[in-house]
Structure formats: C-alpha cells, structure tokens
Amino acid sequence: MQRLKIHTSEIAEAAKTLRAGDKILLSGTVYTARDAAHKRIFTMLDNGEKLPFELKNATIYYAGPTPTPPNLPIGACGPTTSSRMDVFAPRLLDLGLKCMIGKGGRSPEVVEAIKRNSAVYLCAIGGAGALAAKCVRSLKVLAFPDLGCESVKELQVEDFPLFTTIDCCGGSLFEVK
C-alpha cells in the first residue's frame, strides 16, 4: 500500500498504477455531480449539447456541498453514496472520465467500465464533510444552479485525503477474499 500525492492533471496516468488500498492526497480540479446533475448531463449528451466541463480525464466527486459560510470557499462537502450514479458511470467512463470519488461499493458494470477504461474509483471518508471542506481552495458553480447543493461545481482541492477502492485491474477493497 502506497501513500501518494497526485494532481488531477496526472490522474489518467496515475490510474494505471494505483492499486486498491493506496492512500491518496489529491490536488487539482474536481467536479461535483450527484443524481440530478447526472440526469441533466445525460440529457445534454443525448441532445449533442456541450457539457459544463470536459469529460476527458476528468474527476467527478459525488457530493452536494452545503451552503458556503462567510469567509470560506465551501460548506461541508462529504461524499454521497456512489451506487446511485452506477446507471450513469459506464457511459461517462467510456467517454473519457478517469476518476470518480464517493463512498460505498459499485456495481459489476461499473467495475468492468473502470477496467475497460483504465480508470479509478476513490473513496472519501463518509461523515467527514468538514474535513473534506478544509481541502477546498475555491468553488465555482458551472451548471444547473437551480439544483442548489446538487449543481455542478468546479472545486480546486489541495491534499484531499482519499483511498483507492477500485483500481483499473478490478482490485477492490469491497471484495472479501
């Protein structure tokens, strides 16, 4: 098990070498998107519209940050249950998504898509939204502001603590052997 500092601009290459159990400190650009945003993103894809961010080599964090307090870039921003996005993940991975961050296990279809696309699934610590917020340097709403906390946001993070939970070979911390 390794402890690595990774920048999101290097996630495509890093995903090829990360293994389940590796500890990560992630820095760079991360996009938040939950269920409602994923539905709208799929509608945009189906209609041939430009997405709010480039999917190629992107990192999506399944989170809906709480309102931003005065003098801070973000409120609490803990992970949401990733399996709710399983219906969307394979297509997004096939379109270039390289990293997903959330909590909990993923379906066999998502694991196969991770393997097929040399991607990675990282987990944040559930219940530690205030800790995650300390790693956010800036926040910008990119799309769907009417969704409130579920709008698509661009976060700049620094040393966000994560664990590799499903790697590009299909190794998983969720499988008991």
Short mmCIF file of C-alpha atoms in Angstrom, two decimals:
data_model
loop_
_atom_site.label_atom_id
_atom_site.label_comp_id
_atom_site.label_asym_id
_atom_site.label_seq_id
_atom_site.Cartn_x
_atom_site.Cartn_y
_atom_site.Cartn_z
CA MET A 1 0.00 0.00 0.00
CA GLN A 2 1.35 3.38 -1.06
CA ARG A 3 0.71 6.98 0.07
CA LEU A 4 0.80 9.22 -2.98
CA LYS A 5 0.37 12.89 -3.80
CA ILE A 6 -1.45 13.12 -7.13
CA HIS A 7 -2.60 16.09 -9.17
CA THR A 8 -5.80 15.67 -11.17
CA SER A 9 -3.93 16.69 -14.33
CA GLU A 10 -1.98 13.42 -13.92
CA ILE A 11 -4.93 11.18 -12.98
CA ALA A 12 -5.09 9.32 -16.33
CA GLU A 13 -1.51 8.08 -15.92
CA ALA A 14 -1.77 7.60 -12.16
CA ALA A 15 -4.94 5.49 -12.54
CA LYS A 16 -2.89 2.87 -14.38
CA THR A 17 -0.59 2.32 -11.40
CA LEU A 18 -2.88 2.87 -8.41
CA ARG A 19 -3.97 -0.23 -6.54
CA ALA A 20 -6.83 -0.86 -4.14
CA GLY A 21 -5.71 0.28 -0.70
CA ASP A 22 -3.37 3.05 -1.86
CA LYS A 23 -3.73 6.24 0.15
CA ILE A 24 -4.01 9.40 -1.94
CA LEU A 25 -3.66 13.12 -1.32
CA LEU A 26 -5.40 14.61 -4.36
CA SER A 27 -4.90 18.16 -5.58
CA GLY A 28 -6.29 19.98 -8.62
CA THR A 29 -9.67 20.33 -10.31
CA VAL A 30 -12.60 18.17 -9.21
CA TYR A 31 -16.21 18.49 -10.42
CA THR A 32 -19.16 17.76 -8.14
CA ALA A 33 -22.19 15.99 -9.58
CA ARG A 34 -24.94 13.93 -7.98
CA ASP A 35 -28.09 12.22 -9.26
CA ALA A 36 -29.99 15.24 -10.57
CA ALA A 37 -26.93 16.69 -12.29
CA HIS A 38 -26.11 13.31 -13.87
CA LYS A 39 -29.63 13.14 -15.32
CA ARG A 40 -29.20 16.57 -16.89
CA ILE A 41 -25.72 15.71 -18.17
CA PHE A 42 -27.20 12.63 -19.87
CA THR A 43 -29.92 14.74 -21.48
CA MET A 44 -27.21 17.07 -22.79
CA LEU A 45 -25.23 14.11 -24.14
CA ASP A 46 -28.34 12.68 -25.80
CA ASN A 47 -29.05 16.08 -27.40
CA GLY A 48 -25.47 16.56 -28.60
CA GLU A 49 -25.00 19.62 -26.36
CA LYS A 50 -21.70 20.84 -24.92
CA LEU A 51 -21.22 19.66 -21.34
CA PRO A 52 -20.39 22.05 -18.48
CA PHE A 53 -16.90 20.50 -18.23
CA GLU A 54 -14.65 18.32 -20.37
CA LEU A 55 -15.11 14.62 -19.52
CA LYS A 56 -11.74 13.51 -20.90
CA ASN A 57 -9.50 12.69 -17.92
CA ALA A 58 -11.90 14.41 -15.51
CA THR A 59 -12.50 13.64 -11.85
CA ILE A 60 -16.09 13.69 -10.56
CA TYR A 61 -16.83 13.87 -6.85
CA TYR A 62 -20.27 12.58 -5.85
CA ALA A 63 -21.01 15.35 -3.36
CA GLY A 64 -23.53 18.08 -2.74
CA PRO A 65 -21.75 20.70 -0.66
CA THR A 66 -23.73 22.56 1.97
CA PRO A 67 -24.15 26.35 1.66
CA THR A 68 -20.94 28.33 1.86
CA PRO A 69 -20.37 30.10 5.19
CA PRO A 70 -18.94 33.64 5.20
CA ASN A 71 -15.18 33.84 4.52
CA LEU A 72 -14.89 30.18 3.41
CA PRO A 73 -14.83 28.71 -0.10
CA ILE A 74 -17.32 25.93 0.72
CA GLY A 75 -19.53 24.40 3.40
CA ALA A 76 -19.24 20.75 4.39
CA CYS A 77 -18.73 18.52 1.35
CA GLY A 78 -18.73 14.88 2.29
CA PRO A 79 -19.28 12.09 -0.24
CA THR A 80 -22.66 10.70 -1.18
CA THR A 81 -23.45 7.04 -1.92
CA SER A 82 -21.86 6.28 -5.27
CA SER A 83 -24.11 3.38 -6.26
CA ARG A 84 -26.84 5.91 -7.08
CA MET A 85 -24.68 7.00 -10.04
CA ASP A 86 -23.99 3.45 -11.26
CA VAL A 87 -26.55 3.73 -14.05
CA PHE A 88 -24.59 6.72 -15.43
CA ALA A 89 -20.96 5.79 -14.74
CA PRO A 90 -20.19 3.29 -17.54
CA ARG A 91 -21.16 5.73 -20.30
CA LEU A 92 -19.23 8.58 -18.70
CA LEU A 93 -16.17 6.35 -18.28
CA ASP A 94 -16.43 5.28 -21.93
CA LEU A 95 -16.49 9.00 -22.85
CA GLY A 96 -13.22 9.68 -21.02
CA LEU A 97 -13.98 10.12 -17.30
CA LYS A 98 -10.93 8.79 -15.40
CA CYS A 99 -11.74 9.16 -11.73
CA MET A 100 -14.81 9.02 -9.51
CA ILE A 101 -14.87 9.91 -5.82
CA GLY A 102 -17.63 8.87 -3.46
CA LYS A 103 -18.42 6.28 -0.82
CA GLY A 104 -19.60 2.70 -0.92
CA GLY A 105 -19.38 -0.15 -3.40
CA ARG A 106 -20.06 -0.11 -7.14
CA SER A 107 -21.95 -2.46 -9.45
CA PRO A 108 -20.19 -5.12 -11.57
CA GLU A 109 -20.99 -2.99 -14.65
CA VAL A 110 -19.13 -0.02 -13.19
CA VAL A 111 -16.17 -2.19 -12.19
CA GLU A 112 -15.99 -3.54 -15.77
CA ALA A 113 -16.12 0.02 -17.16
CA ILE A 114 -13.34 1.08 -14.77
CA LYS A 115 -11.20 -1.81 -16.03
CA ARG A 116 -12.09 -1.22 -19.70
CA ASN A 117 -11.10 2.45 -19.46
CA SER A 118 -8.09 2.21 -17.10
CA ALA A 119 -9.91 4.44 -14.64
CA VAL A 120 -10.08 4.50 -10.86
CA TYR A 121 -12.64 4.84 -8.07
CA LEU A 122 -11.54 6.63 -4.91
CA CYS A 123 -13.41 6.86 -1.63
CA ALA A 124 -13.60 9.80 0.71
CA ILE A 125 -14.31 9.31 4.38
CA GLY A 126 -18.07 9.32 4.96
CA GLY A 127 -19.23 11.62 7.73
CA ALA A 128 -16.15 13.82 7.37
CA GLY A 129 -17.59 16.60 5.23
CA ALA A 130 -15.97 19.30 7.38
CA LEU A 131 -12.56 17.64 6.91
CA ALA A 132 -13.07 17.48 3.14
CA ALA A 133 -14.07 21.15 3.11
CA LYS A 134 -10.69 22.11 4.61
CA CYS A 135 -9.06 20.82 1.41
CA VAL A 136 -11.15 23.01 -0.92
CA ARG A 137 -9.41 26.22 -2.01
CA SER A 138 -12.12 27.53 -4.36
CA LEU A 139 -15.59 26.74 -5.67
CA LYS A 140 -17.34 27.87 -8.86
CA VAL A 141 -20.86 26.83 -9.91
CA LEU A 142 -20.61 25.61 -13.53
CA ALA A 143 -24.11 24.39 -14.33
CA PHE A 144 -27.66 23.89 -13.07
CA PRO A 145 -27.68 26.49 -10.27
CA ASP A 146 -31.38 25.75 -9.75
CA LEU A 147 -30.33 22.40 -8.26
CA GLY A 148 -28.77 24.16 -5.27
CA CYS A 149 -26.34 21.83 -3.50
CA GLU A 150 -26.65 19.38 -6.41
CA SER A 151 -25.49 21.90 -9.04
CA VAL A 152 -22.31 21.04 -10.92
CA LYS A 153 -19.41 22.78 -9.23
CA GLU A 154 -15.75 23.09 -10.04
CA LEU A 155 -13.61 22.70 -6.94
CA GLN A 156 -9.92 23.37 -6.59
CA VAL A 157 -8.68 20.96 -3.92
CA GLU A 158 -5.36 20.56 -2.16
CA ASP A 159 -4.23 17.35 -0.46
CA PHE A 160 -7.74 15.87 -0.31
CA PRO A 161 -7.34 12.55 1.61
CA LEU A 162 -8.74 9.57 -0.31
CA PHE A 163 -8.34 5.81 -0.66
CA THR A 164 -8.13 3.85 -3.90
CA THR A 165 -11.01 1.42 -3.54
CA ILE A 166 -11.41 0.02 -7.09
CA ASP A 167 -8.39 0.05 -9.37
CA CYS A 168 -8.01 -0.33 -13.14
CA CYS A 169 -7.35 -4.08 -12.75
CA GLY A 170 -10.59 -4.62 -10.85
CA GLY A 171 -8.89 -4.85 -7.46
CA SER A 172 -11.38 -3.77 -4.84
CA LEU A 173 -11.46 -3.07 -1.12
CA PHE A 174 -15.12 -4.13 -1.22
CA GLU A 175 -14.38 -7.76 -2.12
CA VAL A 176 -13.79 -10.12 0.76
CA LYS A 177 -11.34 -12.84 -0.23
#
